[in-house]
XYZ file of C-alpha atoms in Angstrom:
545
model
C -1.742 8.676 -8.627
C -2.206 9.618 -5.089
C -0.316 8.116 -1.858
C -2.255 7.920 0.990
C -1.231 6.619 4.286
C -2.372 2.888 5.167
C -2.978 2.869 8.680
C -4.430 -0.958 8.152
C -1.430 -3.474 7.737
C -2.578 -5.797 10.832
C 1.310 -6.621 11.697
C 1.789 -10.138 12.874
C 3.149 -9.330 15.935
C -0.218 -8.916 17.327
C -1.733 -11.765 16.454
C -5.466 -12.773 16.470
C -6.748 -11.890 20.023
C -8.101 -15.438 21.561
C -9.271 -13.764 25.144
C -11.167 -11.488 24.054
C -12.417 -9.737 20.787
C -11.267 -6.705 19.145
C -13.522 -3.825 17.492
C -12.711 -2.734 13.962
C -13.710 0.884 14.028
C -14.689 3.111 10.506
C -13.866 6.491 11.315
C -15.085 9.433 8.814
C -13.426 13.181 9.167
C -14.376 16.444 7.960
C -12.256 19.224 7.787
C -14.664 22.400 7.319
C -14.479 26.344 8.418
C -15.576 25.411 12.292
C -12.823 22.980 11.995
C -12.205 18.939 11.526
C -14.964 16.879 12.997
C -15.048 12.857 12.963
C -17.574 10.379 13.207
C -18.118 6.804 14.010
C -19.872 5.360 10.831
C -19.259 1.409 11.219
C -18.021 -1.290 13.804
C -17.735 -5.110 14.430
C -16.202 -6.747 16.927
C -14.010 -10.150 15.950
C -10.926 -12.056 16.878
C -8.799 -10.264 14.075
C -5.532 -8.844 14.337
C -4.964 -5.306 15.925
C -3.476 -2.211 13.555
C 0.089 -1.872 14.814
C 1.534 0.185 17.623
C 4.230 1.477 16.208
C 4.174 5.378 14.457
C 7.821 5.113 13.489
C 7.078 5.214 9.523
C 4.403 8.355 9.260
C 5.567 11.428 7.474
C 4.325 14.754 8.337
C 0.896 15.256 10.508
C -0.545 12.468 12.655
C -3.156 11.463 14.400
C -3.127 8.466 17.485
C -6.250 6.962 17.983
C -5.670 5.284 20.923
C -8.002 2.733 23.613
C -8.218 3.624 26.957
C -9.303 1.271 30.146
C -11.586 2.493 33.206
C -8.549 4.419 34.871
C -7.779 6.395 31.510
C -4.922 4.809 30.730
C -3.736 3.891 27.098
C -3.784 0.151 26.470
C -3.230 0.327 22.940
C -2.710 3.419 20.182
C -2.311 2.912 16.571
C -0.764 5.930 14.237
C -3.164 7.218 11.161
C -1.435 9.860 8.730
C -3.834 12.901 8.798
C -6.314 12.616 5.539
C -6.991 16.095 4.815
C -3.269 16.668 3.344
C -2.684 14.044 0.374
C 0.185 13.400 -1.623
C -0.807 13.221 -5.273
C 1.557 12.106 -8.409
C 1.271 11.258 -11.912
C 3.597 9.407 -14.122
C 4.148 10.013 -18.215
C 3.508 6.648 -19.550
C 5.717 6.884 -22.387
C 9.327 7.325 -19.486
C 7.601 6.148 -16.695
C 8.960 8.820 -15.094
C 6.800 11.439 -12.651
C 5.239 14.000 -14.745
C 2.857 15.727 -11.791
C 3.807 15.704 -7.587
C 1.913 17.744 -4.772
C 0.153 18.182 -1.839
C -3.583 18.924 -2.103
C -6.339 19.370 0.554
C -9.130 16.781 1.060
C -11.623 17.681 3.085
C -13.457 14.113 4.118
C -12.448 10.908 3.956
C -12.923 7.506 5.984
C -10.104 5.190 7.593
C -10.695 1.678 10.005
C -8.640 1.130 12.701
C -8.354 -2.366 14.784
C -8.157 -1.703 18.243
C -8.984 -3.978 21.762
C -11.970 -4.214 23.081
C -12.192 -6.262 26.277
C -14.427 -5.512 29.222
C -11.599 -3.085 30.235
C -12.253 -0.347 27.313
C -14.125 2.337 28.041
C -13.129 4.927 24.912
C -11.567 5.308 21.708
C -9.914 8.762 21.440
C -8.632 10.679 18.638
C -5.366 12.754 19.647
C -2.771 14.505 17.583
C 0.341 12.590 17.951
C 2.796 16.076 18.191
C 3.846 15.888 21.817
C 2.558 12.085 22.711
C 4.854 9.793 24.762
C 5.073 6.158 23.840
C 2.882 3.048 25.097
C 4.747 1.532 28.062
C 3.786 -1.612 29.408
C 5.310 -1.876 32.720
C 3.660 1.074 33.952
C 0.050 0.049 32.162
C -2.758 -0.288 34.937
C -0.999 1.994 37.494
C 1.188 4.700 36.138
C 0.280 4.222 32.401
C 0.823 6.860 29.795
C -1.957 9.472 28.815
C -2.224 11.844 26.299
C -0.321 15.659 26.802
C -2.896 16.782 24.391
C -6.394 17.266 24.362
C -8.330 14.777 21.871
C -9.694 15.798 18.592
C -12.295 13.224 19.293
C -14.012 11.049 22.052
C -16.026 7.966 21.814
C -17.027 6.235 24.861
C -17.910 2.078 24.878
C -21.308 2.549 24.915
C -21.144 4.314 21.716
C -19.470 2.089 20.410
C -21.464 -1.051 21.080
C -24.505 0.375 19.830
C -22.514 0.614 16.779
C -21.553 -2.752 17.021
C -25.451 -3.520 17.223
C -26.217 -1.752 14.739
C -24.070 -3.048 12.368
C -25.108 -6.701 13.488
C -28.886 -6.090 12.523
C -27.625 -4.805 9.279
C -25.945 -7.676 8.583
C -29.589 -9.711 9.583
C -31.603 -7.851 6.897
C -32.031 -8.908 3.185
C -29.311 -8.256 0.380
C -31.958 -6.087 -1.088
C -32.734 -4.157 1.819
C -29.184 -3.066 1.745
C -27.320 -0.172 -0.519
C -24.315 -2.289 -0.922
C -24.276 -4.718 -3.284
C -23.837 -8.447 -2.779
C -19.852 -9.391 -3.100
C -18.144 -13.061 -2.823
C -14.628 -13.580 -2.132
C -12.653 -15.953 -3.616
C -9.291 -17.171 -2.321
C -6.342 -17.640 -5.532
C -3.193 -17.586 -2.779
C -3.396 -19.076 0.902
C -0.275 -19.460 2.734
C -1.995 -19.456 6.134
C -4.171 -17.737 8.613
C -4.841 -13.703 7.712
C -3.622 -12.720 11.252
C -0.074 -13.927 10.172
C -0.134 -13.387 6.125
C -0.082 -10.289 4.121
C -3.388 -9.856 2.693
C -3.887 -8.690 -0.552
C -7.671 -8.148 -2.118
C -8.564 -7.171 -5.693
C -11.727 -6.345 -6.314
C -13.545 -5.018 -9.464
C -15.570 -2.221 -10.498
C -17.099 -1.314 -13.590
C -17.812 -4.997 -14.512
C -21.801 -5.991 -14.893
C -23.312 -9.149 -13.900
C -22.856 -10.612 -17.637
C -19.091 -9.157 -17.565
C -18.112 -11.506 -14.428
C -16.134 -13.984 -16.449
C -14.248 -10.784 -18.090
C -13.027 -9.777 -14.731
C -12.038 -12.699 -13.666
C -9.804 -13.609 -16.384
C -8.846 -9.139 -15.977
C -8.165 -10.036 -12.254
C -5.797 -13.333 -12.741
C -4.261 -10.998 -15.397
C -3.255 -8.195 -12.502
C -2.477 -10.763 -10.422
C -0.080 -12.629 -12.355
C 1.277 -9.273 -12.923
C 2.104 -8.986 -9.080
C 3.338 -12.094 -8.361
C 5.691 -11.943 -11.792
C 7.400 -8.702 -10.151
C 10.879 -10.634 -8.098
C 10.261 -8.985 -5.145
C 6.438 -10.305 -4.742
C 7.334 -13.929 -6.168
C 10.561 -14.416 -3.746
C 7.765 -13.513 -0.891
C 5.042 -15.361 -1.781
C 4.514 -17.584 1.119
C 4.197 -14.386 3.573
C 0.906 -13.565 1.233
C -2.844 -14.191 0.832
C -4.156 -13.186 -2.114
C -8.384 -13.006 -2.507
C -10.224 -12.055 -5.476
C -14.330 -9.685 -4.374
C -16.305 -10.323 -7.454
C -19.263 -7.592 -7.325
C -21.521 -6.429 -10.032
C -21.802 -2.832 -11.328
C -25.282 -1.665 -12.838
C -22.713 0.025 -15.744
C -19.826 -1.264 -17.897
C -16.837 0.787 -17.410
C -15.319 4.047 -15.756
C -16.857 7.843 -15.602
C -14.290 10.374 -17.099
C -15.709 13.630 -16.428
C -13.068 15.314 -18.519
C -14.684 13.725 -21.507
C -18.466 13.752 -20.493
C -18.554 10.072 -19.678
C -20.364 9.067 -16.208
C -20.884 5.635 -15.272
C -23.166 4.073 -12.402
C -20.435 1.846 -10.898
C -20.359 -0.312 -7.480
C -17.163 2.128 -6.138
C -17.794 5.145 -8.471
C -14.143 4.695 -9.775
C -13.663 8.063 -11.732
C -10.786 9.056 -13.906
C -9.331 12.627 -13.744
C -9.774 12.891 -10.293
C -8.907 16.238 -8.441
C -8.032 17.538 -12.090
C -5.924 15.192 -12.766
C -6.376 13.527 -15.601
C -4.447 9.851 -15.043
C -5.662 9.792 -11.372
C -8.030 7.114 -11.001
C -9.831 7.435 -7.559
C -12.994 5.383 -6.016
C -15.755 6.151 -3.400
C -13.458 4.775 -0.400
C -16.531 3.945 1.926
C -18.172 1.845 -1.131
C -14.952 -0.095 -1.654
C -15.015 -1.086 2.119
C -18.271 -1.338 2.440
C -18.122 -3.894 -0.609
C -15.052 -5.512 0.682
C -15.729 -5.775 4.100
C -18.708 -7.417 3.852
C -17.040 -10.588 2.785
C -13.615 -10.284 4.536
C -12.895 -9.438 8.221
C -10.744 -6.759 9.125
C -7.363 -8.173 9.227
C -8.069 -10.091 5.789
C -7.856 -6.562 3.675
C -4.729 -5.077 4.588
C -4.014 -4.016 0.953
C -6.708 -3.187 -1.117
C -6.462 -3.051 -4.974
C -9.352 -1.828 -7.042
C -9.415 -3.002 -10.833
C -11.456 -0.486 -13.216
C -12.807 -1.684 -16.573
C -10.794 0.467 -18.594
C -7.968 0.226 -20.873
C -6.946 4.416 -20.078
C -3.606 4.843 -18.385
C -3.785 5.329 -14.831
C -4.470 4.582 -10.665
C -3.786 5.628 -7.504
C -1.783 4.641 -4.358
C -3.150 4.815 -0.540
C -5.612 3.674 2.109
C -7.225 2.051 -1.204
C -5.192 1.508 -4.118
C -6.551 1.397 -7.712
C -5.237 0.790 -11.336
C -6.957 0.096 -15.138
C -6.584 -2.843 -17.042
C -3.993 -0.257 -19.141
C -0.528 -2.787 -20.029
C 1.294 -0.204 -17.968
C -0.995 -0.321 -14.790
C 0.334 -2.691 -13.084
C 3.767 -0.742 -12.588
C 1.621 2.373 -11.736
C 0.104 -0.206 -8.196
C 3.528 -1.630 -7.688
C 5.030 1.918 -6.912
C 2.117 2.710 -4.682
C 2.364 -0.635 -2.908
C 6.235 0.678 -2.469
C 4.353 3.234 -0.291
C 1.738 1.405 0.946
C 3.217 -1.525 2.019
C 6.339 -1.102 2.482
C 7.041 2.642 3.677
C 9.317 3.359 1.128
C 9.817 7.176 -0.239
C 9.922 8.560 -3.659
C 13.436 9.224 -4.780
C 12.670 11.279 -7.873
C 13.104 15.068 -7.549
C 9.873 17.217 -8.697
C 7.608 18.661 -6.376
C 7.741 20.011 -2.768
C 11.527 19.869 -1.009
C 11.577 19.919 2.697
C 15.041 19.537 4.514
C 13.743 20.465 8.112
C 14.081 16.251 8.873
C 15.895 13.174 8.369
C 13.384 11.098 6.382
C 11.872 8.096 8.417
C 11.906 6.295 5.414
C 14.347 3.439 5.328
C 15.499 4.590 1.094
C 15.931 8.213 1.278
C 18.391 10.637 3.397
C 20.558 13.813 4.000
C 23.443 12.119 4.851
C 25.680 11.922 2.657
C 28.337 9.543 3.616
C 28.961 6.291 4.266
C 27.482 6.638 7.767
C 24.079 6.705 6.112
C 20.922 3.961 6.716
C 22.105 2.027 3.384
C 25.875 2.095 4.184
C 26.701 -1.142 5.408
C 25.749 -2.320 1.251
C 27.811 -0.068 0.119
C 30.923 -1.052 -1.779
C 34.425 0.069 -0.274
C 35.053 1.161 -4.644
C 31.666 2.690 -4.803
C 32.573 6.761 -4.004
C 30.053 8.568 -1.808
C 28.325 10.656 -3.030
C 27.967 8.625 -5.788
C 27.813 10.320 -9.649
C 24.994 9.461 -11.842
C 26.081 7.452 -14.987
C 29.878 6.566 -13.308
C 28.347 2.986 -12.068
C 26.000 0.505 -13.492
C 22.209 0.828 -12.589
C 21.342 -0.715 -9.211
C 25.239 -0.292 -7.865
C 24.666 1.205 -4.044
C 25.588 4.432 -3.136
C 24.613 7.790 -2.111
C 22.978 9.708 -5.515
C 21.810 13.004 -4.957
C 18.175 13.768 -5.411
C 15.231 12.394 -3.640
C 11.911 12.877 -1.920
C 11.278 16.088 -4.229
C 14.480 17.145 -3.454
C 16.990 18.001 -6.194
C 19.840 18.281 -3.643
C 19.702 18.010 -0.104
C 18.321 14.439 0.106
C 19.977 11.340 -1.261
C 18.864 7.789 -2.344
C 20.318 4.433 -2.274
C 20.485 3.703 -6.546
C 20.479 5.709 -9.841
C 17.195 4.590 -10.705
C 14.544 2.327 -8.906
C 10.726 1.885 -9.015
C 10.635 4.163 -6.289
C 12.032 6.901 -9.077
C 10.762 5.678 -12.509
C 8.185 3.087 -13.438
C 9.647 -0.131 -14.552
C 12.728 -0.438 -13.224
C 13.551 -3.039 -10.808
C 13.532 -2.031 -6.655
C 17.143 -3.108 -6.333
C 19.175 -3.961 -3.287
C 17.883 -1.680 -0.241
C 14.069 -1.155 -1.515
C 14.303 -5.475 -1.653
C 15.884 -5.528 1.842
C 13.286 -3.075 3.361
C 10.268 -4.580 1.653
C 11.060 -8.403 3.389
C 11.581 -6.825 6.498
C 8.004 -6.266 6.309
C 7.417 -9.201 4.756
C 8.798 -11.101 7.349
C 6.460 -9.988 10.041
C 4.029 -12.196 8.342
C 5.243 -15.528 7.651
C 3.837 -17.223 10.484
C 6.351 -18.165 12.661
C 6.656 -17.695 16.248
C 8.771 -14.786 18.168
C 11.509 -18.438 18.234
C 14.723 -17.838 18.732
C 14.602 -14.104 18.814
C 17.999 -12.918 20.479
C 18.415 -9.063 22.003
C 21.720 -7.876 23.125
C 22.035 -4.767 24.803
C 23.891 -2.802 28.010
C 22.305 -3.109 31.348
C 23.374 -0.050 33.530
C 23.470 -0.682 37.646
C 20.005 -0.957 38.926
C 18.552 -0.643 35.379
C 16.340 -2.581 33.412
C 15.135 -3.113 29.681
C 12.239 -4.408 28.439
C 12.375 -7.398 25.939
C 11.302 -7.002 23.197
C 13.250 -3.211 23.455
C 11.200 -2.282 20.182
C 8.325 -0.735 20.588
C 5.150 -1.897 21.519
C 7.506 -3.855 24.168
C 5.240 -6.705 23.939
C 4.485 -9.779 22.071
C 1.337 -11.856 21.223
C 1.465 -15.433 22.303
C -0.289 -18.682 21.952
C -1.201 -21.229 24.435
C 1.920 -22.935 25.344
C 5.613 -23.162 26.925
C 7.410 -19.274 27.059
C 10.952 -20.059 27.549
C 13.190 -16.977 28.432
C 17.152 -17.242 28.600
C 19.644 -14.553 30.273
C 23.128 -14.567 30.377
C 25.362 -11.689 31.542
C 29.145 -10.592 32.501
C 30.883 -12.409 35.640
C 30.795 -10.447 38.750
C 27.466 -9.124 38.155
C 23.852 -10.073 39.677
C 21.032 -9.940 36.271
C 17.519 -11.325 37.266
C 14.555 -12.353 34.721
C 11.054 -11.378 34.646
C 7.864 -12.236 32.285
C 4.894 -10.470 32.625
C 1.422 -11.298 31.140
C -1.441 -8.850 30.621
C -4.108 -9.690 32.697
C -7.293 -7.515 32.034
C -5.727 -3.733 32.693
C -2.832 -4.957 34.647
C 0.303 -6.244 33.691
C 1.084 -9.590 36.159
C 4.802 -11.077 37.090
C 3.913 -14.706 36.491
C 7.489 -16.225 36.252
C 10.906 -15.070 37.171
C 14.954 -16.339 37.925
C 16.810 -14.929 39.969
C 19.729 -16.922 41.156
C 23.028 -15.664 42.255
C 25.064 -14.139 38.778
C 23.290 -13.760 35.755
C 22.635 -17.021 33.846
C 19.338 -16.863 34.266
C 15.934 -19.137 32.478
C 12.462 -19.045 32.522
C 10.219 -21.277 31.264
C 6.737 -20.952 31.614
C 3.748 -23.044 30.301
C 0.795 -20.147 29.364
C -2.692 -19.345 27.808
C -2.766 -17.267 25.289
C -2.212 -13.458 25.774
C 0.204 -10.512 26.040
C 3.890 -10.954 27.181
C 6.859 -9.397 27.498
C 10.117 -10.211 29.340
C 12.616 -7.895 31.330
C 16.348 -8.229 32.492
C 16.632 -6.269 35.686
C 20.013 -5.237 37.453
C 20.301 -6.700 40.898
C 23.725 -5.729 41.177
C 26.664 -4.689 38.491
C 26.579 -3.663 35.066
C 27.496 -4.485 31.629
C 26.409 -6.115 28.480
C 23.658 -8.847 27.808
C 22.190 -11.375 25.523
C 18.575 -12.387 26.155
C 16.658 -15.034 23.391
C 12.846 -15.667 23.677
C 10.893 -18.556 22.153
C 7.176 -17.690 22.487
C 4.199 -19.972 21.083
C 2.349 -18.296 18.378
C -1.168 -17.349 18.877
């Protein structure tokens, strides 16, 4: 299979955007002798959610593609793992264990990003993130960040709104005047709007117009698989789930490693950079196929179905599997990746100690002091010896991330190592964190704690982006602080380019409240230092958008 990154997941943090719409860009890249080029090949503008801020998860080479306003400053950035160097893997479907890991070189490929695109924007750039600063709101519209490195690629709003045009007379022609096929979408799971749900899409290929009641019974099959696995089933209600039905001129899947070629809606192909259980698709078909019936924010995990009974699929951007028994486990790893930014934690293929792994299941440490410690059990030793404790016990077993030694992980043996087994305590922990961003709910009740220094401030939220994505309503802010000491309250409100003060408190000592009746938009809050220092508590309630 191969792991790409998935720059997609819409988190639910930012919300649908209700003052103005956001463009969904299609970017393609070419890496070649004169060097990497990319292209704008698709755009439409919507209220859908934005791809996320935050680059905290990304492994290895990035790029930012990043919005800028009339002054050049960054209003928004999103992180996209650099295509041309893949992750591939393969697993033996007798152990389910990893049979084939490596990096290999891809020279094109395609990725959308979600980005804002209010009167403000004037460019999308494409920078390398080695060397980039973090988006800070505070000083956005006046002393805003901007980029220490020179972009890989510039498109400027006019650009991009002929590309918007364009794509709206496309839409205006005749199914048959088009080269992608006609899809429908068909919803089996709705918790709730896509902007606040985890949206999961299977689509078919390799199924003909008289094979559409085949892949629909093939499709409930997968996704009865899915939502069977513990970890999907606990989680439900944070997930959509939508079934594309599109017709292929051909019945099946093209393995070129046995002659066979088959004219298919996504090309899906078996043995796939010479691999034989690799199943890959035409990327640009699939999203071409699947965004024609779903808007951006409605696709963050794709999941193409082949008609084919051989072993094997793929993780990534786009994720694919066959209609093989063992499948299913194949996708579920991926998704691990996808999803939920969780490493492998078997130990074939390419070791690299330079780093401490950003992933939340793998580490060098070695101790109790590491990511996982607080579940580990005071009778559990650390490290921890394989075969001295029952599977799924927490501790620190040597041997992850392609590392024999060197790197640890949290359990002798999880999906994340070898297909079938369960994801256990931290994998479980990790994945509803993510989860959790998309059940819905408003930023209520959120508390942040924290030291304020003399004449300091901090932002609230303190995790990056530093802002939150609010509904029409009441934003109530509470402070309190140590005797003796002078803490004020802010909130702030994005207004165009400019960040606004448009409530504050700031009576003697620091019990301090805000509450503020709003449209919707972009907040954040900050506890500033009048006098004094010392620790904090500060809890939000913000109306969802």
């Amino acid at each position: 299979m191969r792991q790409f990154s998935l720059p997609l997941l819409a988190l639910a943090m930012f919300g649908t955007q209700t003052l103005a719409d956001n463009i969904s860009i299609r970017l393609g890249y070419s890496d070649h002798k004169d060097g990497l080029a990319f292209s704008a090949l698709r755009a439409e503008t919507g209220q859908f959610a934005l791809s996320p801020t935050q680059p905290d998860h990304l492994e290895g080479a990035v790029w930012r593609v990043i919005a800028k306003d009339v002054n050049g400053k960054i209003v928004h950035e999103t992180s996209v793992k650099d295509g041309t160097q893949i992750h591939v893997e393969a697993f033996d479907p007798q152990t389910g264990k990893v049979a084939h890991s490596g990096t290999i070189h891809r020279p094109s490929g395609v990725f959308e990003v979600s980005l804002p695109f209010s009167s403000n924007i004037t460019s999308v750039e494409v920078v390398p993130a080695q060397g980039m600063g973090k988006f800070k709101p505070g000083v956005l519209g006046s002393q805003g960040m901007t980029a220490d490195r020179a972009p890989i690629a510039h498109f400027d709003r006019s650009a991009l709104q002929n590309l918007v045009n364009s794509n709206n007379r496309s839409r205006n022609v005749s199914a048959q005047a088009t080269t992608t096929p006609k899809a429908t979408a068909t919803t089996i799971i709705d918790n709730g709007p896509s902007a606040t749900r985890m949206d999961y899409v299977f689509v078919g290929d390799g199924y003909t117009a008289a094979e559409m009641d085949k892949w629909k019974s093939d499709a409930q099959k997968v996704i009865s698989g899915f939502m069977a696995d513990p970890l999907f089933a606990a989680n439900r209600n944070s997930m959509n789930v939508r079934r594309v039905d599109v017709a292929s001129n051909q019945s099946g899947v093209s393995e070129p490693d046995k002659g066979i070629t088959k004219d298919t809606a996504m090309d899906g192909a078996f043995n796939c950079y010479k691999i034989d259980r690799l199943l890959c698709m035409n990327d640009t078909k699939v999203l071409n196929i699947v965004g024609s019936v779903l808007a951006p924010d409605a696709r963050d995990i794709i999941v193409v179905v082949s008609n084919s009974t051989r072993y094997g699929g793929s993780g990534g951007d786009i994720a694919t599997l066959s209609m093989n028994a063992q499948s299913t486990e194949i996708a579920l790893h991926e998704i691990g990746h996808t999803a939920f930014k969780l490493a492998d934690e078997y130990d074939y293929g390419t070791c690299d100690l330079s780093t401490e792994p950003t992933e939340g299941d793998v580490s060098r440490v070695a101790t109790r002091s590491v990511k996982w410690g607080s579940l580990i059990a005071a009778s559990t030793a650390v490290p921890t010896a394989a075969g001295a404790y029952p599977n799924g016990t927490v501790g620190v077993f040597q041997g992850a991330q392609y590392c024999t030694s060197g790197k640890y992980r949290p359990t002798e043996n999880s999906r994340m190592r070898t297909l079938g087994y369960p994801w256990h305590s931290v994998n479980e922990g990790l994945a509803r964190k993510v989860f959790a961003m998309y059940t819905g709910a408003s930023s209520s009740g959120v508390t942040q704690s924290g030291t304020l220094a003399q004449g300091g401030s901090v932002f609230v939220p303190s995790a990056s982006p530093n802002y939150v994505q609010g509904g029409s309503g009441t934003y109530s802010v509470s402070l309190t602080g140590p005797s003796g000491t002078n803490f004020n309250l802010e909130l702030y409100k994005l207004n165009g380019s400019t960040w606004t003060k448009v409530a504050s408190s700031s009576n003697a000592g620091s019990s301090e409240s805000i509450s503020y009746v709003g449209t919707a938009g972009y907040y954040y809050a900050r506890v500033v230092s009048a006098s004094g220092s010392g620790n904090y508590t500060v809890t939000y309630n913000f109306p969802k958008p």
